Short mmCIF file of C-alpha atoms in Angstrom, two decimals:
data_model
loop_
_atom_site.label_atom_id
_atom_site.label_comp_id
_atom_site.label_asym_id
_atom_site.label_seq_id
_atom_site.Cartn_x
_atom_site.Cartn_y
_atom_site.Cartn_z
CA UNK A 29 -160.52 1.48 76.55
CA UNK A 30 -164.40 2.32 78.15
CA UNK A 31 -164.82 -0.72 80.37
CA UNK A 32 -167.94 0.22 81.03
CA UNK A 33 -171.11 -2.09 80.50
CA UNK A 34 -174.18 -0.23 80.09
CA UNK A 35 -177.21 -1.81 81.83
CA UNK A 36 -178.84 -2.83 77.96
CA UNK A 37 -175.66 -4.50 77.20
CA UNK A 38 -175.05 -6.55 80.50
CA UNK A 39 -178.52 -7.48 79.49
CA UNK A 40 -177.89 -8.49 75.73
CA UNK A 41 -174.52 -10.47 77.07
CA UNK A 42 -176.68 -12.17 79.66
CA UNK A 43 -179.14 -13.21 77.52
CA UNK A 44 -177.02 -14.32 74.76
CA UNK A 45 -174.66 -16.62 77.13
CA UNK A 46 -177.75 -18.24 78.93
CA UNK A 47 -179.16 -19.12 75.36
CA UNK A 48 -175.48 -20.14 74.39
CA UNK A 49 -175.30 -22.55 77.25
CA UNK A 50 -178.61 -23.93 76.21
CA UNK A 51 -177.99 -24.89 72.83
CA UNK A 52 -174.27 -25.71 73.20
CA UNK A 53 -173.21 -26.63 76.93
CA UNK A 54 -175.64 -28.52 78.13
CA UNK A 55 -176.29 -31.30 75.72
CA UNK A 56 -176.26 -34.56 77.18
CA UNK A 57 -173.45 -36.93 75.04
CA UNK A 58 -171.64 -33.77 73.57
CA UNK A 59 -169.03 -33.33 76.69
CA UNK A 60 -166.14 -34.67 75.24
CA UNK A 61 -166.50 -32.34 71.64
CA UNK A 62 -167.01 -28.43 71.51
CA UNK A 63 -170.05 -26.67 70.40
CA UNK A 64 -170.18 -26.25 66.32
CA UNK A 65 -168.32 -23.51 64.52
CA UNK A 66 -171.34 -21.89 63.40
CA UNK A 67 -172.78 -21.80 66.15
CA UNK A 68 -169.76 -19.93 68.65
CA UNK A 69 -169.05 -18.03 65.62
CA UNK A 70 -172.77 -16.69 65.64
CA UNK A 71 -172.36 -15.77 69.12
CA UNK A 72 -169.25 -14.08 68.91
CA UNK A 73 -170.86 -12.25 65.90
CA UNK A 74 -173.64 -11.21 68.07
CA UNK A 75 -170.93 -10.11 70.94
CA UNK A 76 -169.24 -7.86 68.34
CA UNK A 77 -172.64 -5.78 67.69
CA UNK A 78 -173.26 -5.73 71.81
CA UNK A 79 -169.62 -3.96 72.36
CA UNK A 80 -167.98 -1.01 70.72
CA UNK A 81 -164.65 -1.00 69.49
CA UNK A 82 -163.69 0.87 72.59
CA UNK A 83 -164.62 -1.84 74.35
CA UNK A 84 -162.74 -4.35 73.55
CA UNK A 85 -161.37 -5.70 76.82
CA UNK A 86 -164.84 -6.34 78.10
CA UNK A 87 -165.76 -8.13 74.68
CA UNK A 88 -161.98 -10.48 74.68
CA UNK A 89 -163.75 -11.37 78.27
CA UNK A 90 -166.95 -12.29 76.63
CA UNK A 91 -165.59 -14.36 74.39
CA UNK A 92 -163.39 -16.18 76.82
CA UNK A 93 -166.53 -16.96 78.52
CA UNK A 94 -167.96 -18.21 75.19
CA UNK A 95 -165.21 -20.50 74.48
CA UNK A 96 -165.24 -22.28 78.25
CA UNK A 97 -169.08 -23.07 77.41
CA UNK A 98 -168.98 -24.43 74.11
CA UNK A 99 -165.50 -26.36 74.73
CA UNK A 100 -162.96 -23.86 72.35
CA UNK A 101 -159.89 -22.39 72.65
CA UNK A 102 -159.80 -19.33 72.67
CA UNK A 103 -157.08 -18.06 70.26
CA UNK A 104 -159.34 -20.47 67.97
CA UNK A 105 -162.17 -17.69 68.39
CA UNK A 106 -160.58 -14.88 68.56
CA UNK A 107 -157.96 -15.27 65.73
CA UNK A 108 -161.01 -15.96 63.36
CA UNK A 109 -161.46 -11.95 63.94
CA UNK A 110 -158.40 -10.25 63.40
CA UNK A 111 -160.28 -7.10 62.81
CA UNK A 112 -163.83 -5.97 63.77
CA UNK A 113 -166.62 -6.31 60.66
CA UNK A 114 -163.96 -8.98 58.89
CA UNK A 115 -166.02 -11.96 57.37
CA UNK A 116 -164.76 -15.35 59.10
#
């Protein structure tokens, strides 16, 4: 597997976990629940078109990252996508 991150993807990542943590780790009275579906679904959606299939170590890190911000497990994620391109 290509662990490398190309400087437009390290980008795209960065951008899409600061807006993540915006919407869904940050809100004041929401601590104690995890972000909505939709919404960590989106983003792992979103991760899936940043990273190649060969890269799939870097994106299960992602992800991880993901799930620690918006309060989800992450088999709970991850198991959603058994294969790349599946509808959830």
């Amino acid at each position: 597997m290509d662990n490398t991150i190309l400087p437009q993807q390290a980008l795209a990542v960065k951008e899409l976990l600061h807006t993540f943590n915006s919407t869904c780790g940050g809100q004041i009275g929401f601590w104690d629940r995890p972000c909505p579906e939709e919404d960590i679904l989106a983003a792992r959606r979103k991760l899936e078109q940043i990273f190649s299939p060969e890269q799939e170590d870097l994106y299960i890190e992602t992800v991880k990252k993901l799930c620690a911000i918006g309060r989800w497990r992450f088999n709970e994620v991850y198991r959603k996508r058994h294969f790349r391109n599946n509808p959830d």
